[in-house]
PDB file of C-alpha atoms in Angstrom:
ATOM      1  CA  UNK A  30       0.000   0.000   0.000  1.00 98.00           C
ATOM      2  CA  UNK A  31       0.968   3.501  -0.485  1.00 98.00           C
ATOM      3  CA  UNK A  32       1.588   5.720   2.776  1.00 98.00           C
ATOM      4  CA  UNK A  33       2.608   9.586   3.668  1.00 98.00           C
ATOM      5  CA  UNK A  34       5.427   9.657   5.901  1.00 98.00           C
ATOM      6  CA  UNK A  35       8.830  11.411   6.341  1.00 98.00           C
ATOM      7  CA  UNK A  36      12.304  10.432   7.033  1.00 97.00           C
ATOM      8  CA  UNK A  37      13.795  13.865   7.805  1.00 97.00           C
ATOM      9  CA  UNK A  38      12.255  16.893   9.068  1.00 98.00           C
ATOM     10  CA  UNK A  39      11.289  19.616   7.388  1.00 97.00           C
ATOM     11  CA  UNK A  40       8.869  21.871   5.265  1.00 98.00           C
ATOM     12  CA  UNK A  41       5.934  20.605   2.964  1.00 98.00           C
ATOM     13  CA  UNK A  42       8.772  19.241   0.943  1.00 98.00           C
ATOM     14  CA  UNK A  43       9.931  16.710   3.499  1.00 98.00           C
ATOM     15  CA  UNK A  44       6.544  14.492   2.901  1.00 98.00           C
ATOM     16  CA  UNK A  45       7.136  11.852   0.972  1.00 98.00           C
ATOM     17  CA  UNK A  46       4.379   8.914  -0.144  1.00 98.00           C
ATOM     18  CA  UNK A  47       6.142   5.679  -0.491  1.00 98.00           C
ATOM     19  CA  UNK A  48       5.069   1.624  -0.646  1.00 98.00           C
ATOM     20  CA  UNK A  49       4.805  -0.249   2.332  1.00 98.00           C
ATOM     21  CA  UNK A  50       3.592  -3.169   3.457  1.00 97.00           C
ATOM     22  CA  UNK A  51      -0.168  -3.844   4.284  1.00 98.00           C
ATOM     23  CA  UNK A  52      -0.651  -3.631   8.382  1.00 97.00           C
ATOM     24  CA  UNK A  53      -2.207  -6.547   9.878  1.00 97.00           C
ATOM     25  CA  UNK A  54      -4.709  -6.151  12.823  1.00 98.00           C
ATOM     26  CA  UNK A  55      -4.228  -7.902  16.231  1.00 98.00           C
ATOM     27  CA  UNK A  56      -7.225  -9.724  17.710  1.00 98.00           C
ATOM     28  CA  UNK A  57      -8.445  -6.558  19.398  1.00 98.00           C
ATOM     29  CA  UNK A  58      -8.032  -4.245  16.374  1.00 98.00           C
ATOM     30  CA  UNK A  59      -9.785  -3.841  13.396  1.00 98.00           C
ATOM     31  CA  UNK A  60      -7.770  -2.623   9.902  1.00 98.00           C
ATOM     32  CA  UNK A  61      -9.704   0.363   7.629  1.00 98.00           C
ATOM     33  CA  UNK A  62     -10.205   0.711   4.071  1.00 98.00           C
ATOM     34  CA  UNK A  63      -8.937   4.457   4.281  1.00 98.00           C
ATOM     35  CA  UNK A  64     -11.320   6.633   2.066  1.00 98.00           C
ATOM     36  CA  UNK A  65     -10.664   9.971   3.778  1.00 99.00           C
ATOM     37  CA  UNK A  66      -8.190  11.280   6.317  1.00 98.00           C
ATOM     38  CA  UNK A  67      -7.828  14.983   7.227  1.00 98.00           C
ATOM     39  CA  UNK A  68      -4.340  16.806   7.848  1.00 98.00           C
ATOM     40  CA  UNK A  69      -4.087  18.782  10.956  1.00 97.00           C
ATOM     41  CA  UNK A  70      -1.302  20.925  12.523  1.00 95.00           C
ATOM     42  CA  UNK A  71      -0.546  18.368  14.522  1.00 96.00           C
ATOM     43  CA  UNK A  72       0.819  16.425  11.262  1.00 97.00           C
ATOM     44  CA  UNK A  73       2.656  19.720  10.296  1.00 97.00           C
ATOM     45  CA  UNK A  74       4.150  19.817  14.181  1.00 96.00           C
ATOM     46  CA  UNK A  75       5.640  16.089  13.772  1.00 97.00           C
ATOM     47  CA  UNK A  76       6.636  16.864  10.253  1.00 97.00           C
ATOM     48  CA  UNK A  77       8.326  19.402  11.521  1.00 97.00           C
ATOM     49  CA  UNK A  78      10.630  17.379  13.994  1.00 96.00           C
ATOM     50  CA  UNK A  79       8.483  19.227  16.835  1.00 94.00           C
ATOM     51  CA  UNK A  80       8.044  15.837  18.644  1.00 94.00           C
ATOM     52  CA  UNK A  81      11.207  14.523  17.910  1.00 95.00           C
ATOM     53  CA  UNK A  82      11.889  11.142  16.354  1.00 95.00           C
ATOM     54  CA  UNK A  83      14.977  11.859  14.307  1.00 94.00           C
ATOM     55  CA  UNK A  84      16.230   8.907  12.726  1.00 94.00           C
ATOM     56  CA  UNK A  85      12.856   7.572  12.382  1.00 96.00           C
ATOM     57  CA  UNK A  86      10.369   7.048   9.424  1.00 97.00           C
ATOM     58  CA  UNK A  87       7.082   8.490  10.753  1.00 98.00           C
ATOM     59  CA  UNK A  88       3.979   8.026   9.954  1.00 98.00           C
ATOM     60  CA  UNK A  89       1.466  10.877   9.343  1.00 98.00           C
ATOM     61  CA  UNK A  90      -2.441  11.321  10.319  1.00 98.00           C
ATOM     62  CA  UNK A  91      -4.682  10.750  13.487  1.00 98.00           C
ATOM     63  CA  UNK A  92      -8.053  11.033  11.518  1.00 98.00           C
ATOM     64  CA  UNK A  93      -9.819   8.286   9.348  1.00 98.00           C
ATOM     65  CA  UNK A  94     -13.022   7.800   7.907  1.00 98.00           C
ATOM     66  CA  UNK A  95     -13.504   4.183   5.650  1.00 98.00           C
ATOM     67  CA  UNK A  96     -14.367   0.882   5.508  1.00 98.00           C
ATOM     68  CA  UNK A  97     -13.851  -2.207   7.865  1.00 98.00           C
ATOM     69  CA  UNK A  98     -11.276  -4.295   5.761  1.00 97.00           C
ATOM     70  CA  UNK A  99     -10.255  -7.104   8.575  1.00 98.00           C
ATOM     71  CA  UNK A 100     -11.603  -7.331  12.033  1.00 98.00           C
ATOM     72  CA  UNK A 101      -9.983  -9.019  14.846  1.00 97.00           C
ATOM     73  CA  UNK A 102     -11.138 -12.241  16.201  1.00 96.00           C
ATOM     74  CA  UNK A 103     -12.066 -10.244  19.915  1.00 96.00           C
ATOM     75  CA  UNK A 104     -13.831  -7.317  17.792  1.00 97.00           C
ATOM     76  CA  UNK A 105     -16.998  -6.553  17.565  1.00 96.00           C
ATOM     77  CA  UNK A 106     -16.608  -5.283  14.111  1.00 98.00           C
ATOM     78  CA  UNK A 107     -17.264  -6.913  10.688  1.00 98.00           C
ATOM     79  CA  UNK A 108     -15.840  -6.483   7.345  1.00 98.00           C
ATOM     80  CA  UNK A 109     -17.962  -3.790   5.396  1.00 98.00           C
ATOM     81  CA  UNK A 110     -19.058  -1.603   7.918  1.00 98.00           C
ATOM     82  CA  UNK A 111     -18.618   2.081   7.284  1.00 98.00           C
ATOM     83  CA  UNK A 112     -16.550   3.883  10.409  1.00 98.00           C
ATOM     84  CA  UNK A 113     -14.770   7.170  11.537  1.00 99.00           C
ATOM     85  CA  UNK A 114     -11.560   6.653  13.570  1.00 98.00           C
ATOM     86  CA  UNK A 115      -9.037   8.383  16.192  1.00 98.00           C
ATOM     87  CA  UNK A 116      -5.756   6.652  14.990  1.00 96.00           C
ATOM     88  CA  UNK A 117      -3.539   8.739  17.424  1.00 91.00           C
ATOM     89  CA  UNK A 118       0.252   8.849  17.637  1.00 90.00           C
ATOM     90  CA  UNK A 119       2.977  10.844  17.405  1.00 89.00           C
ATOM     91  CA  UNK A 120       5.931   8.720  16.297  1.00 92.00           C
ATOM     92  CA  UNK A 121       5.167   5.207  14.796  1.00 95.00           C
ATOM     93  CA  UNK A 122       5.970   4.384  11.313  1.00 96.00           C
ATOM     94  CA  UNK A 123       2.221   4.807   9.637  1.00 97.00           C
ATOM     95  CA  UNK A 124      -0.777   7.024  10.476  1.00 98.00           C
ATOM     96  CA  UNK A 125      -3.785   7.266   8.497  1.00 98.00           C
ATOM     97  CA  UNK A 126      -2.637   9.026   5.575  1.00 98.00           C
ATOM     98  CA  UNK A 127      -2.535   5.958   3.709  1.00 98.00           C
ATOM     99  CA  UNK A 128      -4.610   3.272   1.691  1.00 98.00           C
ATOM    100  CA  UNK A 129      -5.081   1.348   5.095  1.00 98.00           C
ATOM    101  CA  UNK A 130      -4.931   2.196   9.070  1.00 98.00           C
ATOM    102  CA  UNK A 131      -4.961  -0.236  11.869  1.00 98.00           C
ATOM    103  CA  UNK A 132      -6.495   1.198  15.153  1.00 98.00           C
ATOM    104  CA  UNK A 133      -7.816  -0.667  18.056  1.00 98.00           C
ATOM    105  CA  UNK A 134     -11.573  -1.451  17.666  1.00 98.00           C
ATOM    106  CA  UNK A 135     -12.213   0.834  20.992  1.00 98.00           C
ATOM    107  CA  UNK A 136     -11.163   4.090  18.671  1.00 98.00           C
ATOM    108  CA  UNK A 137     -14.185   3.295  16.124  1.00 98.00           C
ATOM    109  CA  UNK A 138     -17.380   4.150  15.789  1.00 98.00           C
ATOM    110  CA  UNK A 139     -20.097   4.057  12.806  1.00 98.00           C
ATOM    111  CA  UNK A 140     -19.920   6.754  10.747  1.00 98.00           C
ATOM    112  CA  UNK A 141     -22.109   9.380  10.297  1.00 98.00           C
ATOM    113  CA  UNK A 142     -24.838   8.438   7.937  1.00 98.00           C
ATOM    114  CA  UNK A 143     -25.422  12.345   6.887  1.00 98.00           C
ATOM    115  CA  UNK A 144     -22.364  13.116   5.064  1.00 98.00           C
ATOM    116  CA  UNK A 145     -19.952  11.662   3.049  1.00 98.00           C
ATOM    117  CA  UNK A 146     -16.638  10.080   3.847  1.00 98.00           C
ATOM    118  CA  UNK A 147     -15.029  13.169   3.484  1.00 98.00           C
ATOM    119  CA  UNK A 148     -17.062  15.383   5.564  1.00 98.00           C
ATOM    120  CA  UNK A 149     -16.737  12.764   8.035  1.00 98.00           C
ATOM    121  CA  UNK A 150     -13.034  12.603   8.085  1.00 98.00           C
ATOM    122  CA  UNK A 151     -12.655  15.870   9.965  1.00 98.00           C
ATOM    123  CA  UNK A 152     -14.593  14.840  12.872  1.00 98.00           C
ATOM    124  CA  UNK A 153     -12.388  12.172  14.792  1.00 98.00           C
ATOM    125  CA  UNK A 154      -9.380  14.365  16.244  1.00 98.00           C
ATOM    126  CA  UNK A 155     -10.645  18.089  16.256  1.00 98.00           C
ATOM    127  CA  UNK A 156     -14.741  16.381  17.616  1.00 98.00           C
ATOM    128  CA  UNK A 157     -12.987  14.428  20.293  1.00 98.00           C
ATOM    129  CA  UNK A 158     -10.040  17.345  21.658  1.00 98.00           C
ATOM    130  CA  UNK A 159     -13.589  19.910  21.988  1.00 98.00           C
ATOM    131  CA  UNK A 160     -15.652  17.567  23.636  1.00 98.00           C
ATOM    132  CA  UNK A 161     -12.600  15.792  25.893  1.00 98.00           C
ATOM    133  CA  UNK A 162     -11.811  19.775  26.863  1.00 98.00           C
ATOM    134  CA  UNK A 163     -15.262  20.809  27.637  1.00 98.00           C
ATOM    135  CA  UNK A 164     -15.410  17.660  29.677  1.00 98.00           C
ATOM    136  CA  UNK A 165     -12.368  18.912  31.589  1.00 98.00           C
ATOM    137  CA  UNK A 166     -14.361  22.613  32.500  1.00 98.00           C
ATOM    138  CA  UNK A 167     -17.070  20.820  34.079  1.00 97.00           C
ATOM    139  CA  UNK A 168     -19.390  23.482  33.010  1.00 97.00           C
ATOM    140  CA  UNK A 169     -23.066  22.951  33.759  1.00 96.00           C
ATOM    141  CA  UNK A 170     -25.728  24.726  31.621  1.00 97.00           C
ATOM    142  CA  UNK A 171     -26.327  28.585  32.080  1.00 97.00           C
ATOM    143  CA  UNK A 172     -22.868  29.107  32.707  1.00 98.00           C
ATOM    144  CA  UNK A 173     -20.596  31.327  30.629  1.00 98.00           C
ATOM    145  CA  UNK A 174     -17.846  30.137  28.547  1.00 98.00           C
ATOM    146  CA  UNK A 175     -15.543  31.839  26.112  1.00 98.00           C
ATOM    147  CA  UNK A 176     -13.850  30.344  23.004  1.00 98.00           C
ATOM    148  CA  UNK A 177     -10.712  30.943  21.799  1.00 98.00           C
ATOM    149  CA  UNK A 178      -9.812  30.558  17.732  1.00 97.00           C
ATOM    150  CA  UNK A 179     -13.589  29.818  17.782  1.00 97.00           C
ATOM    151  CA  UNK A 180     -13.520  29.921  13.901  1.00 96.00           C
ATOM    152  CA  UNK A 181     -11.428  27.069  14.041  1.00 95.00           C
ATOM    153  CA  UNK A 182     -11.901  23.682  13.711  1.00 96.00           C
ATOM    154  CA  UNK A 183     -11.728  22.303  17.591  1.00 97.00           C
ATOM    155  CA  UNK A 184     -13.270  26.067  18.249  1.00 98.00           C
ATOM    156  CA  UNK A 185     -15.663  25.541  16.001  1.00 98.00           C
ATOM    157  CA  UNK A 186     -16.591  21.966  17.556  1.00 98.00           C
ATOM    158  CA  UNK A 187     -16.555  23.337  20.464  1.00 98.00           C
ATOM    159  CA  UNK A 188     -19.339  26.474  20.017  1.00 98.00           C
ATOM    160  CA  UNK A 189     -21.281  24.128  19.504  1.00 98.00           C
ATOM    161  CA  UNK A 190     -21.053  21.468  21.761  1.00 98.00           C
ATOM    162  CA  UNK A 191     -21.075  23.806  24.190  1.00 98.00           C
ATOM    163  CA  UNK A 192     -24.319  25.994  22.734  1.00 98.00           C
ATOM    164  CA  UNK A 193     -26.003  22.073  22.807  1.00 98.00           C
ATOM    165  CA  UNK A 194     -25.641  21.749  25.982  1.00 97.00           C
ATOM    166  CA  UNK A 195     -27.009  25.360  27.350  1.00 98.00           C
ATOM    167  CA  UNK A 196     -23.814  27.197  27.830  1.00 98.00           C
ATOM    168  CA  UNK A 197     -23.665  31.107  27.557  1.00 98.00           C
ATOM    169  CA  UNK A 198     -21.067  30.584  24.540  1.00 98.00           C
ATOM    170  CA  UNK A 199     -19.231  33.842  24.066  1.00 98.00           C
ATOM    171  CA  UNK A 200     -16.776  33.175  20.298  1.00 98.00           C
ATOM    172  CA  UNK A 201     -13.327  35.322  20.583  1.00 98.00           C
ATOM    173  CA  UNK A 202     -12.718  35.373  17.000  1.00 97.00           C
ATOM    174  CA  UNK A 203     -11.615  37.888  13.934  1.00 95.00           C
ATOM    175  CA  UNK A 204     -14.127  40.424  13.159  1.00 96.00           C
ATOM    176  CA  UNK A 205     -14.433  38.774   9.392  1.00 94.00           C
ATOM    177  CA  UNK A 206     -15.820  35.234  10.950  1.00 95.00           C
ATOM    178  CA  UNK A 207     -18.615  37.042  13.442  1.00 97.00           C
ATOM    179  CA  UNK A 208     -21.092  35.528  11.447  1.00 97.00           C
ATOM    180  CA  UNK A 209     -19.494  32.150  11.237  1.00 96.00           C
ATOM    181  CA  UNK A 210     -19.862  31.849  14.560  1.00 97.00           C
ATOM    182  CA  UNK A 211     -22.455  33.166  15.231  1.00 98.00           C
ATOM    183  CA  UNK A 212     -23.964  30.513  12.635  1.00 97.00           C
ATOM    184  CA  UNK A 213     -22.407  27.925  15.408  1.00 97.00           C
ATOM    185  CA  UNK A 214     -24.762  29.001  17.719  1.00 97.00           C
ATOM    186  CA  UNK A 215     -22.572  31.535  19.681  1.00 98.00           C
ATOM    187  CA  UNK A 216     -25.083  34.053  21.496  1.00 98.00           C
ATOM    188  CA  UNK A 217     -22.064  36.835  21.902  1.00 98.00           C
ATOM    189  CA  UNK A 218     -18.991  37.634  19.805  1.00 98.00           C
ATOM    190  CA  UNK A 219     -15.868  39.405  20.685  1.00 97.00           C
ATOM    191  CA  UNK A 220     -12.833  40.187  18.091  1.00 95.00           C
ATOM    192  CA  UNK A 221      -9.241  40.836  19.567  1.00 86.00           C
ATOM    193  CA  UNK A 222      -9.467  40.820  23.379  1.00 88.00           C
ATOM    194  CA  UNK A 223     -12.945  40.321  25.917  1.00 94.00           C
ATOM    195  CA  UNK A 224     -14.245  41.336  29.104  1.00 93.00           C
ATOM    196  CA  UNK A 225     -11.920  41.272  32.310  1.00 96.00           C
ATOM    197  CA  UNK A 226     -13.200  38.500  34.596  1.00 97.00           C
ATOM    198  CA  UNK A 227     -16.371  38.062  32.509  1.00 97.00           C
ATOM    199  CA  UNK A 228     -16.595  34.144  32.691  1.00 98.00           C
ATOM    200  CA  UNK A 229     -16.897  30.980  34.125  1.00 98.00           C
ATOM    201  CA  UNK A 230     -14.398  29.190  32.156  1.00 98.00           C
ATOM    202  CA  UNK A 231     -12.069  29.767  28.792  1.00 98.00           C
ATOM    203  CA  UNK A 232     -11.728  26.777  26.263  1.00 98.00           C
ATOM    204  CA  UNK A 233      -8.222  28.791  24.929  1.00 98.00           C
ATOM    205  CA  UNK A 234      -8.333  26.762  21.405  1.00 98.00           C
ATOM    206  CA  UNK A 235      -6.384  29.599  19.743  1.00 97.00           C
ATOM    207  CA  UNK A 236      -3.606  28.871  22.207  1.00 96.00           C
ATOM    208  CA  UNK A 237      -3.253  32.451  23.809  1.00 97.00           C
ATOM    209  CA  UNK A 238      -2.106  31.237  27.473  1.00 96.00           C
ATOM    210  CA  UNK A 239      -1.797  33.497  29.487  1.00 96.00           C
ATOM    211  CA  UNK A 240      -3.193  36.629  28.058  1.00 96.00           C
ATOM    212  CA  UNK A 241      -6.465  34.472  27.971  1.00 97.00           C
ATOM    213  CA  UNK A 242      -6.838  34.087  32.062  1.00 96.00           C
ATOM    214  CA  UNK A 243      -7.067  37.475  32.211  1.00 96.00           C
ATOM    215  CA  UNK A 244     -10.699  37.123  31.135  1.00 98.00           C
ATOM    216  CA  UNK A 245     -12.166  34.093  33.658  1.00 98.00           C
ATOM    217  CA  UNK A 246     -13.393  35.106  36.610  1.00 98.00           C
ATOM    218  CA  UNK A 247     -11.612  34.486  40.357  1.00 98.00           C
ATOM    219  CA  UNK A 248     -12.211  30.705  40.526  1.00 98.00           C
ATOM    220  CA  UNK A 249     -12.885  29.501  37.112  1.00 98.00           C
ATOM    221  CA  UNK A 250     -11.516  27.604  34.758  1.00 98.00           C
ATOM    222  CA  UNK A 251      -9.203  27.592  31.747  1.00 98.00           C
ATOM    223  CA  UNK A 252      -8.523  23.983  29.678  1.00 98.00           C
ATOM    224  CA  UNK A 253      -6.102  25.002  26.566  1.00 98.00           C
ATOM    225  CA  UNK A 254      -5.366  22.392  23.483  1.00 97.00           C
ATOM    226  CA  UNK A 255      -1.508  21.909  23.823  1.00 93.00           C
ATOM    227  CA  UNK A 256      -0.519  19.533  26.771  1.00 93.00           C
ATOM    228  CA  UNK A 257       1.931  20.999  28.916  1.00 92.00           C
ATOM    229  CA  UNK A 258       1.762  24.657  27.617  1.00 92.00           C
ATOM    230  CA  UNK A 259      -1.236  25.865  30.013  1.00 96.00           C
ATOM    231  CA  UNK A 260      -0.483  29.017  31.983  1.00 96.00           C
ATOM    232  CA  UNK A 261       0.161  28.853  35.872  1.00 96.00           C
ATOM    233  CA  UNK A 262      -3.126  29.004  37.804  1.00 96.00           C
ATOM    234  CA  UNK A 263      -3.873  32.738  39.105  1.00 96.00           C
ATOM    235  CA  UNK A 264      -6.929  33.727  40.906  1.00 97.00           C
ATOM    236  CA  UNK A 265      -7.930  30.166  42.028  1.00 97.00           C
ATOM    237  CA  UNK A 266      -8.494  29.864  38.190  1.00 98.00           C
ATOM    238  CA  UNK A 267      -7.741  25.877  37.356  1.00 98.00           C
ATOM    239  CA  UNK A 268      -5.900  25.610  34.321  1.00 98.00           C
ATOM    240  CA  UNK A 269      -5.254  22.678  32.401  1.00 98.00           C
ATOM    241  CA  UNK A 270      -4.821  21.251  29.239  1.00 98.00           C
ATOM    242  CA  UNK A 271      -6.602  18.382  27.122  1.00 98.00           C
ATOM    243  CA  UNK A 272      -4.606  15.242  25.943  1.00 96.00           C
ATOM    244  CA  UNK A 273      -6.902  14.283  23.135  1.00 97.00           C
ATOM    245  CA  UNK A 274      -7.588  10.429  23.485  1.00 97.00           C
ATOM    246  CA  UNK A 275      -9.552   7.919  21.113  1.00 98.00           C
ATOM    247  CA  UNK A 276     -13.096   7.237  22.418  1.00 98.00           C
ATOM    248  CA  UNK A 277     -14.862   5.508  20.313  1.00 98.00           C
ATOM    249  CA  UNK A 278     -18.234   5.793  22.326  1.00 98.00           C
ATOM    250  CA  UNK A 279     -17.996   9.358  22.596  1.00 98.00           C
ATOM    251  CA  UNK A 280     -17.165   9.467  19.156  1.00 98.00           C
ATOM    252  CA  UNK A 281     -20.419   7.435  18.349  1.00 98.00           C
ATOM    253  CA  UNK A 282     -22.161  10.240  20.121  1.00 98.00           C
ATOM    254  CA  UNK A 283     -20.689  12.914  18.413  1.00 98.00           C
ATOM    255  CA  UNK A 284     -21.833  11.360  15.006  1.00 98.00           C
ATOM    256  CA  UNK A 285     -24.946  11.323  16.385  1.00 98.00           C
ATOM    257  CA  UNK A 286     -24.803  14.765  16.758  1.00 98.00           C
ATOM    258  CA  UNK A 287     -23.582  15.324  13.070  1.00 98.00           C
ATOM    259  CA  UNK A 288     -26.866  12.761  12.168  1.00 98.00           C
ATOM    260  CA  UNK A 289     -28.953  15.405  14.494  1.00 98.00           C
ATOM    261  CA  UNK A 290     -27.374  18.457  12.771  1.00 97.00           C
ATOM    262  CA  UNK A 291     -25.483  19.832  15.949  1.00 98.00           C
ATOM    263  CA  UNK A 292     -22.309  19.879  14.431  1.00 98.00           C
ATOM    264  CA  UNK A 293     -20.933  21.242  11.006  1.00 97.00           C
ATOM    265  CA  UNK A 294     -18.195  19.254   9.750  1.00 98.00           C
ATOM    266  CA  UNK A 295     -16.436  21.885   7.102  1.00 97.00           C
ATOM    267  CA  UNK A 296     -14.019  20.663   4.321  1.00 98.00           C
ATOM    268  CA  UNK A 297     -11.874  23.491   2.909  1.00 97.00           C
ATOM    269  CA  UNK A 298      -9.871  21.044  -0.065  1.00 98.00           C
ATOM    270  CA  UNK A 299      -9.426  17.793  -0.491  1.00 98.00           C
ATOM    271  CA  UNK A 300      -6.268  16.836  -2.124  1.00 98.00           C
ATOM    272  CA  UNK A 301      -5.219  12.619  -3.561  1.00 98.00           C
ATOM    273  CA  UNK A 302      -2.823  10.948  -1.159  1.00 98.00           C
ATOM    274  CA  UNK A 303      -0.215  11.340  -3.561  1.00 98.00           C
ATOM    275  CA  UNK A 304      -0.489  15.234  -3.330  1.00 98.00           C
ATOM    276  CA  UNK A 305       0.187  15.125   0.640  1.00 98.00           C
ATOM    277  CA  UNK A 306       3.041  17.031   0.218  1.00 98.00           C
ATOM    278  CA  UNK A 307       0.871  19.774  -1.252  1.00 98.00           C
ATOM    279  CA  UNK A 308      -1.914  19.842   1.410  1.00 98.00           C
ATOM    280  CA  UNK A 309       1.077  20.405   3.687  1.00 98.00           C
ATOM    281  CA  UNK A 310       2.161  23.616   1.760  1.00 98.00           C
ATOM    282  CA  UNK A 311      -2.045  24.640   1.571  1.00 98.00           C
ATOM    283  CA  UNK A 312      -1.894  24.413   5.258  1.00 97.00           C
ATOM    284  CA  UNK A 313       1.265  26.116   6.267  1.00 96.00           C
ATOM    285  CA  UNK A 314       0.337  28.740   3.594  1.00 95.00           C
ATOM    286  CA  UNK A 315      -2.531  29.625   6.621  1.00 90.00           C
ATOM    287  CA  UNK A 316      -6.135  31.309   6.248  1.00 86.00           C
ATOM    288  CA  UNK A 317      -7.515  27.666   5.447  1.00 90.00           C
ATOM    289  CA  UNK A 318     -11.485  27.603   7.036  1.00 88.00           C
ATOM    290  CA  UNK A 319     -11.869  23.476   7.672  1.00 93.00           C
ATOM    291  CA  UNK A 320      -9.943  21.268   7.113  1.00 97.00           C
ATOM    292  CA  UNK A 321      -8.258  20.012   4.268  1.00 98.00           C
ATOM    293  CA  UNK A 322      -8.622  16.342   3.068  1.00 98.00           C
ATOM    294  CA  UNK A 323      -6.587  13.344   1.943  1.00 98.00           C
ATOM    295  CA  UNK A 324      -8.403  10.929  -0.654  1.00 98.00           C
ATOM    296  CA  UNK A 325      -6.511   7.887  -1.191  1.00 95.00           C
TER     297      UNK A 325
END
C-alpha cells in the first residue's frame, strides 16, 4: 500500500508517499479501508521534527473515515461496515494518511450516515479534543464560557457542543468570521481581546495562554489544546490542558450529533494521497477555514 510519511524533518517538501507493506490487525483491532483522512497541525508539528523522532520514518495522520477491511477475532466489528476513527500517535511508522490504518476497535465508531466520507473525516481528532476539553471545565448549563480561535476547527466543535448543551457561549474570534460563529450558535462575539473577569471558564483553542486568564473570573476555569503549555493558575483559576484520546463511544455520540445536525463538519480542499506534500504547503500557507482532506 501507499503511505505519507517522512524520514527527515522539514517543510511541505519533506513528505514523501512511499510503498509499504499492508498492516495486519491484532485480535483486538480492526484494519480500515482508508477513504478519507484529514491533515491537521498536529501532522505539520511532527513533520516538523516538533516531537522529535529523528532517525525515524514516521507516519502521518490521526483522523480516518472508511471501511472495515479485517476485524480481529475479539472485535466486535465486521468487514464492510462504514466507520470514523481516532488513529492517534505521534511517532510510529504509519498514520492514516494511507490506503489502510490499523487502530484498536475501541477508537471506532459508525460513521455518520449524513455526510460523506469526506465530511466525516474531519470529525475524529478536532470532535474528540472539543468535547474531551469541555469535559475537563465541568461546566453545567447557564454558565458562561468563552472560546478561543472559535472559527477554528476544535473552536468551532466546540461552540457548539457547548451551545447544545445550554452554555452562555461567548466566540473570541476575527471580526471577518462574526457571522461564522455566530452561525455555530454563539449568542455573543468578541474580536481581539474580551471582558476582564467576565466568565466561568475559557476553552483557549487559539492557544493564547496566558493573556487568555485574564478574562475568567476568580475561581474559574481555563482547559487550553496543547498539553503541557497551560499558563500557571492565578486567581484560584484551574488551568489545564486536554490530551486528546480515542473514544470511540464518545465518538459514536458525536456522530450522532452530526446525524442530528449539531455539528458542522467543514471541508476546505481535499487533495489525492499522492499530493500530501501539497496539502502540507495549503496548510502552512494559513487562512484555510476546515480542514483540508486526503483521498486515497
Amino acid at each position: 500500500m501507499r503511505a505519507a510519511v517522512v524520514n527527515t524533518f522539514g517543510g511541505p517538501e519533506a513528505v514523501e508517499v512511499v510503498e509499504t507493506e499492508r498492516p495486519e490487525p491484532s485480535p483486538t483491532q480492526v484494519r480500515i479501508k482508508v477513504a478519507a483522512a484529514a491533515l491537521n497541525p498536529v501532522d505539520a508539528g511532527v513533520r516538523a521534527g516538533f516531537f522529535g523522532g529523528a532517525g525515524k520514518r514516521i507516519g502521518l495522520g490521526w483522523d480516518v473515515a472508511g471501511t472495515v477491511d479485517a476485524a480481529g477475532v475479539a472485535t466486535a466489528w465486521s468487514v464492510g461496515d462504514q466507520v470514523v476513527a481516532l488513529a492517534p500517535g505521534i511517532v510510529r511508522p504509519l498514520g492514516s494518511h494511507a490506503e489502510y490504518v490499523v487502530v484498536e476497535a475501541g477508537a471506532a465508531a459508525t460513521a455518520p450516515a449524513t455526510v460523506d466520507a469526506v465530511h466525516a473525516a474531519t470529525l475524529p481528532l478536532n470532535g474528540l479534543t472539543a468535547v474531551q476539553a469541555l469535559d475537563l471545565l465541568e461546566l453545567t448549563e447557564g454558565q458562561s464560557l468563552l472560546v478561543t480561535g472559535a472559527a477554528g476547527a476544535v473552536g468551532g466543535f466546540a461552540v457548539q457542543l457547548a451551545a447544545h448543551r445550554g452554555m452562555s457561549v461567548t466566540a473570541l474570534a476575527r471580526e471577518a468570521d462574526e457571522e461564522l460563529v455566530r452561525s455555530l450558535g454563539a449568542a455573543h462575539f468578541a474580536a481581539g481581546a474580551a471582558e476582564a473577569g467576565g466568565f466561568d471558564a475559557v476553552l483557549d483553542a487559539a492557544v493564547l495562554g496566558e493573556p487568555a486568564l485574564e478574562w475568567v473570573r476568580d475561581g474559574g476555569g481555563y482547559v487550553g489544546v496543547r498539553p503541557g503549555g497551560e499558563p500557571a493558575p492565578v486567581r484560584g483559576v484551574r488551568t489545564t490542558a486536554v490530551a486528546v484520546t480515542s473514544d470511540g463511544t464518545r465518538l459514536a455520540e458525536l456522530a450522532r450529533l452530526v446525524d442530528e445536525g449539531v455539528l458542522t463538519l467543514r471541508v476546505a480542499e481535499t487533495f489525492a494521497l499522492d499530493d500530501a506534500a501539497k496539502a502540507h504547503a495549503r496548510l502552512a500557507a494559513g487562512g484555510v477555514r476546515g480542514r483540508l482532506v486526503l483521498v486515497p
